[in-house]
Amino acid sequence: MKTWREMRGFPVAVQLLLVNQLGVNTGFYLLIPYLATHLGENLGMSAAVVGIVLGVRNLSQQGLFIIGGSASDRLGARGVIIAGCALRTVGFALFALGDGLAVLLAASVLSGLAGALFNPAVRAYLAQEAGERKAEAFALFNVFATTGALIGPLLGSALLLVDFRTSALTAAGIFAVLTVAQALVLPARKVEPSGTGVLGDWREVLGNRAFLAFALAMVGMFTLENQLYLLLPDGARAATGWDGAAGIVFLVGTVANLALQLRITRRLKSRGDRARWIALGLAVMGLAFLPPALVAGAQSPGWLDAGPVLLGALLLYLGVMVASPFVMELIPRFGRPELTGTYFGIFYVVSGIAAAVGNTVVGWAMDAGESGGHAWLPWVCCAVFGLASAGGVALLHRRGALPADPAPAAPAKAEQRSSA
């Protein structure tokens, strides 16, 4: 109830974007986790072809974030958000209706491009609308996103009892509703020209060395967040011998997020020094992988071994709760307000590429650990990623490379001065 009360304190546009994120994650996780199984088992595609389809979707999203960010700055975030949701409606519908490789590749491209459009646009719009309450707005954003990430797989597994097409059409229907809702309710905002061309905007952002260093330092956050869908569920299943144990990981995180996210963000925001909290959150995320390392490779799975894995999941969620709202609050302050979308877009491109490399390293560690009898290896590898990222952010902060916290008395002016 406290979450809903806090939500009502924001403008209608922010409220709609929060609900939008709940729907986006519900629709996404309702479908995507089961897509590989559908392609391989239902359509009889080879593992190589499945990898191509999934890789095209991921590349279309990660590689084009910069397009979505620039479009948000130049055309207005509202139109880009609506276009992104509409494209994902079409893309997910094609997954339901098409069996041929050409149709499936088109569906992958459209659904990936959709994410590349609305992800930076939503964050840019939210940052602009929230004013001095950016941290609280992004904390709520995290709550709704986490809740959607729990609801989606649960709903998807239930719908798969019917068939995959039903699941895909339901996901497409969710995005269709979001498209209509935003077209009817989301206010349009005047677009302030940046004064340069698109390439000039990109050069300005890419020339901001402090920003690029910060984006690279965030490799730990994105790499470790991805382990909520890879290493931690695998560890829970291995520890208990029960496939359903992976769902408990998400349940623990969602309950903790609903109960603690806003309290943590408010308490830390009141104590200032946001960069310190980002570094602390990253450190907690890294340390979260040490308890599961203690029971990795247990010879006789049991529920007692699940305790360290669930403790690790809880610590990982706590670390995200500490760091993520302040990361999202910090990004727009690296540059001019007219380039907010471009900064978010390039941030996700840079950190996404870095995280892809990080995930490759974790995957290698999982294989090497399994073949060499060192089941702890991927867990320790993740801990190193988190602690290294924390150290990177702390070093940037110590050198004065990060924007200063906004002054409470005049937050808007302070943000403009710090981003000049």
GROMACS .gro file of C-alpha atoms in nm:
model
  420
    1MET     CA    1   0.000   0.000   0.000
    2LYS     CA    2   0.287   0.237   0.077
    3THR     CA    3   0.416   0.185  -0.276
    4TRP     CA    4   0.082   0.289  -0.424
    5ARG     CA    5   0.065   0.597  -0.198
    6GLU     CA    6   0.412   0.699  -0.305
    7MET     CA    7   0.321   0.643  -0.667
    8ARG     CA    8   0.019   0.874  -0.644
    9GLY     CA    9   0.248   1.156  -0.530
   10PHE     CA   10   0.401   1.173  -0.879
   11PRO     CA   11   0.251   1.328  -1.195
   12VAL     CA   12   0.018   1.116  -1.408
   13ALA     CA   13   0.292   1.071  -1.669
   14VAL     CA   14   0.525   0.911  -1.411
   15GLN     CA   15   0.246   0.688  -1.279
   16LEU     CA   16   0.172   0.563  -1.630
   17LEU     CA   17   0.540   0.494  -1.699
   18LEU     CA   18   0.562   0.288  -1.379
   19VAL     CA   19   0.261   0.079  -1.477
   20ASN     CA   20   0.408   0.059  -1.826
   21GLN     CA   21   0.726  -0.095  -1.687
   22LEU     CA   22   0.524  -0.352  -1.493
   23GLY     CA   23   0.349  -0.446  -1.817
   24VAL     CA   24   0.670  -0.441  -2.023
   25ASN     CA   25   0.848  -0.685  -1.791
   26THR     CA   26   0.540  -0.904  -1.751
   27GLY     CA   27   0.499  -0.933  -2.126
   28PHE     CA   28   0.870  -0.982  -2.191
   29TYR     CA   29   0.930  -1.252  -1.929
   30LEU     CA   30   0.603  -1.420  -2.017
   31LEU     CA   31   0.749  -1.505  -2.357
   32ILE     CA   32   1.126  -1.475  -2.395
   33PRO     CA   33   1.239  -1.734  -2.133
   34TYR     CA   34   1.037  -1.999  -2.318
   35LEU     CA   35   1.126  -1.896  -2.674
   36ALA     CA   36   1.433  -2.118  -2.708
   37THR     CA   37   1.236  -2.424  -2.597
   38HIS     CA   38   0.960  -2.345  -2.848
   39LEU     CA   39   1.206  -2.303  -3.134
   40GLY     CA   40   1.398  -2.619  -3.052
   41GLU     CA   41   1.128  -2.860  -2.933
   42ASN     CA   42   0.809  -2.739  -3.102
   43LEU     CA   43   0.957  -2.623  -3.434
   44GLY     CA   44   1.249  -2.869  -3.445
   45MET     CA   45   1.518  -2.609  -3.514
   46SER     CA   46   1.884  -2.685  -3.453
   47ALA     CA   47   2.069  -2.527  -3.166
   48ALA     CA   48   2.262  -2.312  -3.413
   49VAL     CA   49   1.944  -2.170  -3.568
   50VAL     CA   50   1.794  -2.110  -3.223
   51GLY     CA   51   2.108  -1.921  -3.129
   52ILE     CA   52   2.081  -1.708  -3.443
   53VAL     CA   53   1.719  -1.612  -3.373
   54LEU     CA   54   1.790  -1.524  -3.010
   55GLY     CA   55   2.114  -1.348  -3.101
   56VAL     CA   56   1.943  -1.131  -3.363
   57ARG     CA   57   1.686  -1.020  -3.105
   58ASN     CA   58   1.954  -0.932  -2.852
   59LEU     CA   59   2.177  -0.758  -3.108
   60SER     CA   60   1.883  -0.556  -3.244
   61GLN     CA   61   1.816  -0.426  -2.894
   62GLN     CA   62   2.162  -0.379  -2.748
   63GLY     CA   63   2.314  -0.236  -3.065
   64LEU     CA   64   2.037   0.016  -3.135
   65PHE     CA   65   1.986   0.175  -2.793
   66ILE     CA   66   2.169   0.477  -2.927
   67ILE     CA   67   1.902   0.516  -3.198
   68GLY     CA   68   1.624   0.509  -2.939
   69GLY     CA   69   1.803   0.761  -2.721
   70SER     CA   70   1.865   1.005  -3.004
   71ALA     CA   71   1.509   0.967  -3.133
   72SER     CA   72   1.382   1.047  -2.785
   73ASP     CA   73   1.582   1.371  -2.775
   74ARG     CA   74   1.484   1.482  -3.124
   75LEU     CA   75   1.129   1.354  -3.171
   76GLY     CA   76   1.008   1.347  -2.811
   77ALA     CA   77   1.012   1.055  -2.570
   78ARG     CA   78   0.634   1.007  -2.587
   79GLY     CA   79   0.624   0.914  -2.955
   80VAL     CA   80   0.928   0.688  -2.926
   81ILE     CA   81   0.778   0.500  -2.630
   82ILE     CA   82   0.450   0.446  -2.817
   83ALA     CA   83   0.631   0.334  -3.132
   84GLY     CA   84   0.844   0.090  -2.932
   85CYS     CA   85   0.545  -0.073  -2.764
   86ALA     CA   86   0.362  -0.095  -3.099
   87LEU     CA   87   0.663  -0.263  -3.264
   88ARG     CA   88   0.691  -0.516  -2.982
   89THR     CA   89   0.320  -0.593  -3.021
   90VAL     CA   90   0.384  -0.683  -3.385
   91GLY     CA   91   0.706  -0.870  -3.309
   92PHE     CA   92   0.553  -1.089  -3.038
   93ALA     CA   93   0.247  -1.156  -3.254
   94LEU     CA   94   0.478  -1.280  -3.531
   95PHE     CA   95   0.637  -1.526  -3.287
   96ALA     CA   96   0.287  -1.667  -3.235
   97LEU     CA   97   0.179  -1.672  -3.599
   98GLY     CA   98   0.496  -1.760  -3.790
   99ASP     CA   99   0.692  -2.085  -3.809
  100GLY     CA  100   0.935  -2.002  -4.090
  101LEU     CA  101   1.287  -1.877  -4.024
  102ALA     CA  102   1.231  -1.551  -4.216
  103VAL     CA  103   0.923  -1.465  -4.009
  104LEU     CA  104   1.098  -1.555  -3.684
  105LEU     CA  105   1.399  -1.340  -3.773
  106ALA     CA  106   1.163  -1.049  -3.854
  107ALA     CA  107   0.994  -1.102  -3.517
  108SER     CA  108   1.334  -1.098  -3.345
  109VAL     CA  109   1.442  -0.778  -3.518
  110LEU     CA  110   1.112  -0.599  -3.444
  111SER     CA  111   1.097  -0.704  -3.079
  112GLY     CA  112   1.463  -0.610  -3.028
  113LEU     CA  113   1.424  -0.274  -3.203
  114ALA     CA  114   1.118  -0.209  -2.986
  115GLY     CA  115   1.325  -0.244  -2.669
  116ALA     CA  116   1.596  -0.024  -2.817
  117LEU     CA  117   1.336   0.247  -2.872
  118PHE     CA  118   1.135   0.254  -2.551
  119ASN     CA  119   1.401   0.160  -2.292
  120PRO     CA  120   1.610   0.480  -2.315
  121ALA     CA  121   1.301   0.689  -2.398
  122VAL     CA  122   1.115   0.576  -2.085
  123ARG     CA  123   1.410   0.654  -1.863
  124ALA     CA  124   1.467   0.992  -2.025
  125TYR     CA  125   1.099   1.084  -1.986
  126LEU     CA  126   1.097   0.964  -1.624
  127ALA     CA  127   1.412   1.163  -1.540
  128GLN     CA  128   1.264   1.479  -1.689
  129GLU     CA  129   0.922   1.442  -1.525
  130ALA     CA  130   1.045   1.344  -1.178
  131GLY     CA  131   1.244   1.664  -1.121
  132GLU     CA  132   1.426   1.659  -0.787
  133ARG     CA  133   1.265   1.325  -0.698
  134LYS     CA  134   1.451   1.124  -0.963
  135ALA     CA  135   1.592   0.875  -0.712
  136GLU     CA  136   1.247   0.795  -0.568
  137ALA     CA  137   1.097   0.768  -0.917
  138PHE     CA  138   1.364   0.522  -1.029
  139ALA     CA  139   1.327   0.330  -0.702
  140LEU     CA  140   0.958   0.283  -0.783
  141PHE     CA  141   1.056   0.197  -1.138
  142ASN     CA  142   1.275  -0.081  -0.997
  143VAL     CA  143   0.987  -0.209  -0.780
  144PHE     CA  144   0.747  -0.231  -1.075
  145ALA     CA  145   1.013  -0.385  -1.302
  146THR     CA  146   1.102  -0.652  -1.046
  147THR     CA  147   0.736  -0.735  -0.986
  148GLY     CA  148   0.678  -0.773  -1.360
  149ALA     CA  149   0.982  -0.999  -1.385
  150LEU     CA  150   0.818  -1.229  -1.128
  151ILE     CA  151   0.466  -1.221  -1.270
  152GLY     CA  152   0.579  -1.280  -1.629
  153PRO     CA  153   0.741  -1.625  -1.590
  154LEU     CA  154   0.460  -1.744  -1.361
  155LEU     CA  155   0.195  -1.639  -1.611
  156GLY     CA  156   0.401  -1.774  -1.900
  157SER     CA  157   0.441  -2.118  -1.741
  158ALA     CA  158   0.064  -2.134  -1.684
  159LEU     CA  159  -0.017  -2.030  -2.042
  160LEU     CA  160   0.228  -2.285  -2.181
  161LEU     CA  161  -0.005  -2.552  -2.047
  162VAL     CA  162  -0.225  -2.444  -2.338
  163ASP     CA  163   0.046  -2.379  -2.599
  164PHE     CA  164   0.320  -2.136  -2.691
  165ARG     CA  165   0.102  -1.940  -2.934
  166THR     CA  166  -0.140  -1.852  -2.656
  167SER     CA  167   0.149  -1.728  -2.447
  168ALA     CA  168   0.291  -1.519  -2.733
  169LEU     CA  169  -0.046  -1.367  -2.824
  170THR     CA  170  -0.105  -1.278  -2.458
  171ALA     CA  171   0.231  -1.102  -2.445
  172ALA     CA  172   0.147  -0.918  -2.768
  173GLY     CA  173  -0.189  -0.822  -2.619
  174ILE     CA  174  -0.021  -0.671  -2.312
  175PHE     CA  175   0.197  -0.451  -2.532
  176ALA     CA  176  -0.104  -0.354  -2.744
  177VAL     CA  177  -0.285  -0.233  -2.430
  178LEU     CA  178   0.025  -0.040  -2.322
  179THR     CA  179   0.048   0.123  -2.665
  180VAL     CA  180  -0.312   0.244  -2.653
  181ALA     CA  181  -0.284   0.360  -2.291
  182GLN     CA  182   0.022   0.571  -2.362
  183ALA     CA  183  -0.127   0.717  -2.679
  184LEU     CA  184  -0.435   0.825  -2.482
  185VAL     CA  185  -0.283   0.934  -2.150
  186LEU     CA  186   0.089   1.012  -2.178
  187PRO     CA  187   0.133   1.390  -2.219
  188ALA     CA  188   0.342   1.525  -2.503
  189ARG     CA  189   0.630   1.751  -2.406
  190LYS     CA  190   0.803   2.023  -2.606
  191VAL     CA  191   1.131   1.904  -2.754
  192GLU     CA  192   1.424   2.136  -2.693
  193PRO     CA  193   1.670   2.131  -2.988
  194SER     CA  194   2.022   2.026  -2.899
  195GLY     CA  195   2.177   2.277  -3.141
  196THR     CA  196   2.383   2.013  -3.322
  197GLY     CA  197   2.316   1.722  -3.558
  198VAL     CA  198   2.276   1.360  -3.448
  199LEU     CA  199   2.642   1.284  -3.513
  200GLY     CA  200   2.735   1.595  -3.319
  201ASP     CA  201   2.525   1.473  -3.026
  202TRP     CA  202   2.698   1.135  -3.035
  203ARG     CA  203   3.043   1.294  -3.052
  204GLU     CA  204   2.959   1.513  -2.754
  205VAL     CA  205   2.847   1.219  -2.541
  206LEU     CA  206   3.126   0.985  -2.654
  207GLY     CA  207   3.375   1.264  -2.587
  208ASN     CA  208   3.267   1.275  -2.222
  209ARG     CA  209   3.542   1.057  -2.078
  210ALA     CA  210   3.404   1.060  -1.725
  211PHE     CA  211   3.070   0.933  -1.853
  212LEU     CA  212   3.230   0.655  -2.058
  213ALA     CA  213   3.444   0.551  -1.763
  214PHE     CA  214   3.134   0.536  -1.544
  215ALA     CA  215   2.945   0.329  -1.804
  216LEU     CA  216   3.234   0.082  -1.823
  217ALA     CA  217   3.255   0.067  -1.444
  218MET     CA  218   2.892  -0.046  -1.438
  219VAL     CA  219   2.981  -0.373  -1.612
  220GLY     CA  220   2.953  -0.541  -1.272
  221MET     CA  221   2.594  -0.431  -1.213
  222PHE     CA  222   2.464  -0.553  -1.546
  223THR     CA  223   2.667  -0.875  -1.548
  224LEU     CA  224   2.557  -0.968  -1.198
  225GLU     CA  225   2.193  -0.874  -1.254
  226ASN     CA  226   2.190  -1.118  -1.545
  227GLN     CA  227   2.291  -1.396  -1.305
  228LEU     CA  228   1.940  -1.376  -1.158
  229TYR     CA  229   1.839  -1.566  -1.470
  230LEU     CA  230   2.144  -1.789  -1.510
  231LEU     CA  231   2.379  -1.868  -1.223
  232LEU     CA  232   2.150  -1.820  -0.921
  233PRO     CA  233   1.857  -2.029  -1.053
  234ASP     CA  234   2.107  -2.296  -1.159
  235GLY     CA  235   2.260  -2.286  -0.812
  236ALA     CA  236   1.919  -2.314  -0.645
  237ARG     CA  237   1.829  -2.616  -0.858
  238ALA     CA  238   2.166  -2.780  -0.792
  239ALA     CA  239   2.146  -2.716  -0.416
  240THR     CA  240   1.795  -2.859  -0.373
  241GLY     CA  241   1.767  -3.106  -0.659
  242TRP     CA  242   1.430  -2.942  -0.745
  243ASP     CA  243   1.369  -2.754  -1.069
  244GLY     CA  244   1.107  -2.531  -0.907
  245ALA     CA  245   1.364  -2.387  -0.664
  246ALA     CA  246   1.454  -2.122  -0.924
  247GLY     CA  247   1.114  -1.958  -0.869
  248ILE     CA  248   1.193  -1.907  -0.500
  249VAL     CA  249   1.490  -1.690  -0.599
  250PHE     CA  250   1.258  -1.449  -0.781
  251LEU     CA  251   1.002  -1.459  -0.501
  252VAL     CA  252   1.262  -1.367  -0.240
  253GLY     CA  253   1.378  -1.075  -0.451
  254THR     CA  254   1.032  -0.942  -0.529
  255VAL     CA  255   0.916  -0.951  -0.167
  256ALA     CA  256   1.236  -0.777  -0.052
  257ASN     CA  257   1.201  -0.519  -0.328
  258LEU     CA  258   0.842  -0.434  -0.240
  259ALA     CA  259   0.924  -0.408   0.130
  260LEU     CA  260   1.258  -0.227   0.122
  261GLN     CA  261   1.331  -0.041  -0.202
  262LEU     CA  262   1.168   0.292  -0.118
  263ARG     CA  263   1.291   0.289   0.241
  264ILE     CA  264   1.649   0.223   0.133
  265THR     CA  265   1.647   0.493  -0.136
  266ARG     CA  266   1.495   0.758   0.092
  267ARG     CA  267   1.732   0.683   0.378
  268LEU     CA  268   2.043   0.690   0.162
  269LYS     CA  269   1.933   0.994  -0.038
  270SER     CA  270   1.892   1.194   0.283
  271ARG     CA  271   2.254   1.119   0.369
  272GLY     CA  272   2.388   1.248   0.037
  273ASP     CA  273   2.700   1.133  -0.149
  274ARG     CA  274   2.516   0.921  -0.407
  275ALA     CA  275   2.838   0.787  -0.565
  276ARG     CA  276   2.934   0.629  -0.234
  277TRP     CA  277   2.604   0.442  -0.225
  278ILE     CA  278   2.649   0.325  -0.584
  279ALA     CA  279   2.990   0.182  -0.493
  280LEU     CA  280   2.845   0.022  -0.179
  281GLY     CA  281   2.560  -0.135  -0.376
  282LEU     CA  282   2.803  -0.282  -0.629
  283ALA     CA  283   3.018  -0.421  -0.347
  284VAL     CA  284   2.714  -0.587  -0.187
  285MET     CA  285   2.622  -0.734  -0.526
  286GLY     CA  286   2.969  -0.883  -0.553
  287LEU     CA  287   2.972  -1.021  -0.199
  288ALA     CA  288   2.631  -1.181  -0.265
  289PHE     CA  289   2.804  -1.456  -0.465
  290LEU     CA  290   3.028  -1.574  -0.183
  291PRO     CA  291   2.764  -1.759   0.029
  292PRO     CA  292   2.651  -1.975  -0.268
  293ALA     CA  293   3.018  -2.054  -0.343
  294LEU     CA  294   3.037  -2.232  -0.005
  295VAL     CA  295   2.780  -2.496  -0.110
  296ALA     CA  296   2.860  -2.512  -0.481
  297GLY     CA  297   2.920  -2.867  -0.596
  298ALA     CA  298   2.759  -3.025  -0.288
  299GLN     CA  299   2.752  -3.401  -0.331
  300SER     CA  300   2.411  -3.455  -0.171
  301PRO     CA  301   2.160  -3.178  -0.257
  302GLY     CA  302   1.928  -3.070   0.024
  303TRP     CA  303   1.726  -2.776   0.145
  304LEU     CA  304   1.996  -2.680   0.395
  305ASP     CA  305   2.222  -2.603   0.100
  306ALA     CA  306   1.954  -2.373  -0.043
  307GLY     CA  307   2.003  -2.129   0.246
  308PRO     CA  308   2.332  -1.980   0.120
  309VAL     CA  309   2.194  -1.955  -0.234
  310LEU     CA  310   1.883  -1.769  -0.118
  311LEU     CA  311   2.099  -1.548   0.105
  312GLY     CA  312   2.308  -1.467  -0.199
  313ALA     CA  313   1.996  -1.384  -0.402
  314LEU     CA  314   1.871  -1.155  -0.124
  315LEU     CA  315   2.205  -0.974  -0.102
  316LEU     CA  316   2.213  -0.933  -0.479
  317TYR     CA  317   1.868  -0.776  -0.481
  318LEU     CA  318   1.968  -0.551  -0.190
  319GLY     CA  319   2.275  -0.435  -0.379
  320VAL     CA  320   2.063  -0.352  -0.682
  321MET     CA  321   1.818  -0.165  -0.459
  322VAL     CA  322   2.101   0.045  -0.317
  323ALA     CA  323   2.278   0.126  -0.645
  324SER     CA  324   2.027   0.126  -0.930
  325PRO     CA  325   1.811   0.434  -0.845
  326PHE     CA  326   2.119   0.651  -0.796
  327VAL     CA  327   2.279   0.521  -1.117
  328MET     CA  328   1.970   0.621  -1.313
  329GLU     CA  329   1.958   0.956  -1.135
  330LEU     CA  330   2.325   1.023  -1.211
  331ILE     CA  331   2.330   0.953  -1.586
  332PRO     CA  332   2.138   1.265  -1.702
  333ARG     CA  333   2.363   1.489  -1.492
  334PHE     CA  334   2.669   1.406  -1.702
  335GLY     CA  335   2.548   1.633  -1.982
  336ARG     CA  336   2.292   1.879  -2.114
  337PRO     CA  337   1.919   1.812  -2.051
  338GLU     CA  338   1.863   1.819  -2.428
  339LEU     CA  339   2.075   1.502  -2.459
  340THR     CA  340   1.922   1.300  -2.176
  341GLY     CA  341   1.793   1.028  -2.410
  342THR     CA  342   2.126   1.007  -2.594
  343TYR     CA  343   2.313   0.965  -2.265
  344PHE     CA  344   2.081   0.683  -2.159
  345GLY     CA  345   2.107   0.520  -2.503
  346ILE     CA  346   2.486   0.525  -2.518
  347PHE     CA  347   2.508   0.419  -2.153
  348TYR     CA  348   2.313   0.104  -2.233
  349VAL     CA  349   2.517   0.036  -2.547
  350VAL     CA  350   2.851   0.067  -2.368
  351SER     CA  351   2.751  -0.116  -2.049
  352GLY     CA  352   2.555  -0.374  -2.251
  353ILE     CA  353   2.861  -0.464  -2.460
  354ALA     CA  354   3.076  -0.476  -2.149
  355ALA     CA  355   2.819  -0.693  -1.972
  356ALA     CA  356   2.806  -0.929  -2.272
  357VAL     CA  357   3.179  -0.981  -2.234
  358GLY     CA  358   3.128  -1.030  -1.860
  359ASN     CA  359   2.857  -1.290  -1.917
  360THR     CA  360   3.086  -1.474  -2.157
  361VAL     CA  361   3.351  -1.489  -1.885
  362VAL     CA  362   3.095  -1.618  -1.633
  363GLY     CA  363   2.977  -1.881  -1.882
  364TRP     CA  364   3.336  -1.991  -1.938
  365ALA     CA  365   3.386  -2.010  -1.560
  366MET     CA  366   3.074  -2.228  -1.526
  367ASP     CA  367   3.203  -2.472  -1.789
  368ALA     CA  368   3.558  -2.471  -1.652
  369GLY     CA  369   3.436  -2.514  -1.296
  370GLU     CA  370   3.216  -2.808  -1.391
  371SER     CA  371   3.481  -2.988  -1.595
  372GLY     CA  372   3.761  -2.920  -1.347
  373GLY     CA  373   3.570  -2.997  -1.029
  374HIS     CA  374   3.580  -2.634  -0.914
  375ALA     CA  375   3.208  -2.552  -0.884
  376TRP     CA  376   3.294  -2.238  -0.684
  377LEU     CA  377   3.474  -2.076  -0.979
  378PRO     CA  378   3.181  -1.889  -1.145
  379TRP     CA  379   3.062  -1.760  -0.807
  380VAL     CA  380   3.402  -1.619  -0.720
  381CYS     CA  381   3.428  -1.477  -1.072
  382CYS     CA  382   3.103  -1.284  -1.015
  383ALA     CA  383   3.226  -1.160  -0.679
  384VAL     CA  384   3.538  -1.022  -0.848
  385PHE     CA  385   3.324  -0.844  -1.110
  386GLY     CA  386   3.114  -0.675  -0.843
  387LEU     CA  387   3.405  -0.568  -0.626
  388ALA     CA  388   3.602  -0.443  -0.928
  389SER     CA  389   3.306  -0.230  -1.040
  390ALA     CA  390   3.265  -0.093  -0.689
  391GLY     CA  391   3.632  -0.001  -0.686
  392GLY     CA  392   3.601   0.165  -1.027
  393VAL     CA  393   3.312   0.387  -0.917
  394ALA     CA  394   3.488   0.471  -0.589
  395LEU     CA  395   3.801   0.571  -0.782
  396LEU     CA  396   3.602   0.795  -1.020
  397HIS     CA  397   3.432   0.957  -0.722
  398ARG     CA  398   3.761   1.013  -0.541
  399ARG     CA  399   3.904   1.182  -0.850
  400GLY     CA  400   3.602   1.411  -0.876
  401ALA     CA  401   3.502   1.271  -1.216
  402LEU     CA  402   3.136   1.216  -1.127
  403PRO     CA  403   2.870   1.491  -1.117
  404ALA     CA  404   2.811   1.632  -0.771
  405ASP     CA  405   2.486   1.565  -0.584
  406PRO     CA  406   2.218   1.830  -0.647
  407ALA     CA  407   2.185   2.094  -0.375
  408PRO     CA  408   1.857   2.040  -0.182
  409ALA     CA  409   1.766   2.410  -0.184
  410ALA     CA  410   1.770   2.445  -0.562
  411PRO     CA  411   1.792   2.101  -0.722
  412ALA     CA  412   1.711   2.205  -1.078
  413LYS     CA  413   1.977   2.477  -1.089
  414ALA     CA  414   2.229   2.255  -0.919
  415GLU     CA  415   2.175   1.986  -1.179
  416GLN     CA  416   2.232   2.236  -1.459
  417ARG     CA  417   2.557   2.362  -1.303
  418SER     CA  418   2.690   2.013  -1.237
  419SER     CA  419   2.620   1.902  -1.592
  420ALA     CA  420   2.775   2.201  -1.764
   0.00000   0.00000   0.00000
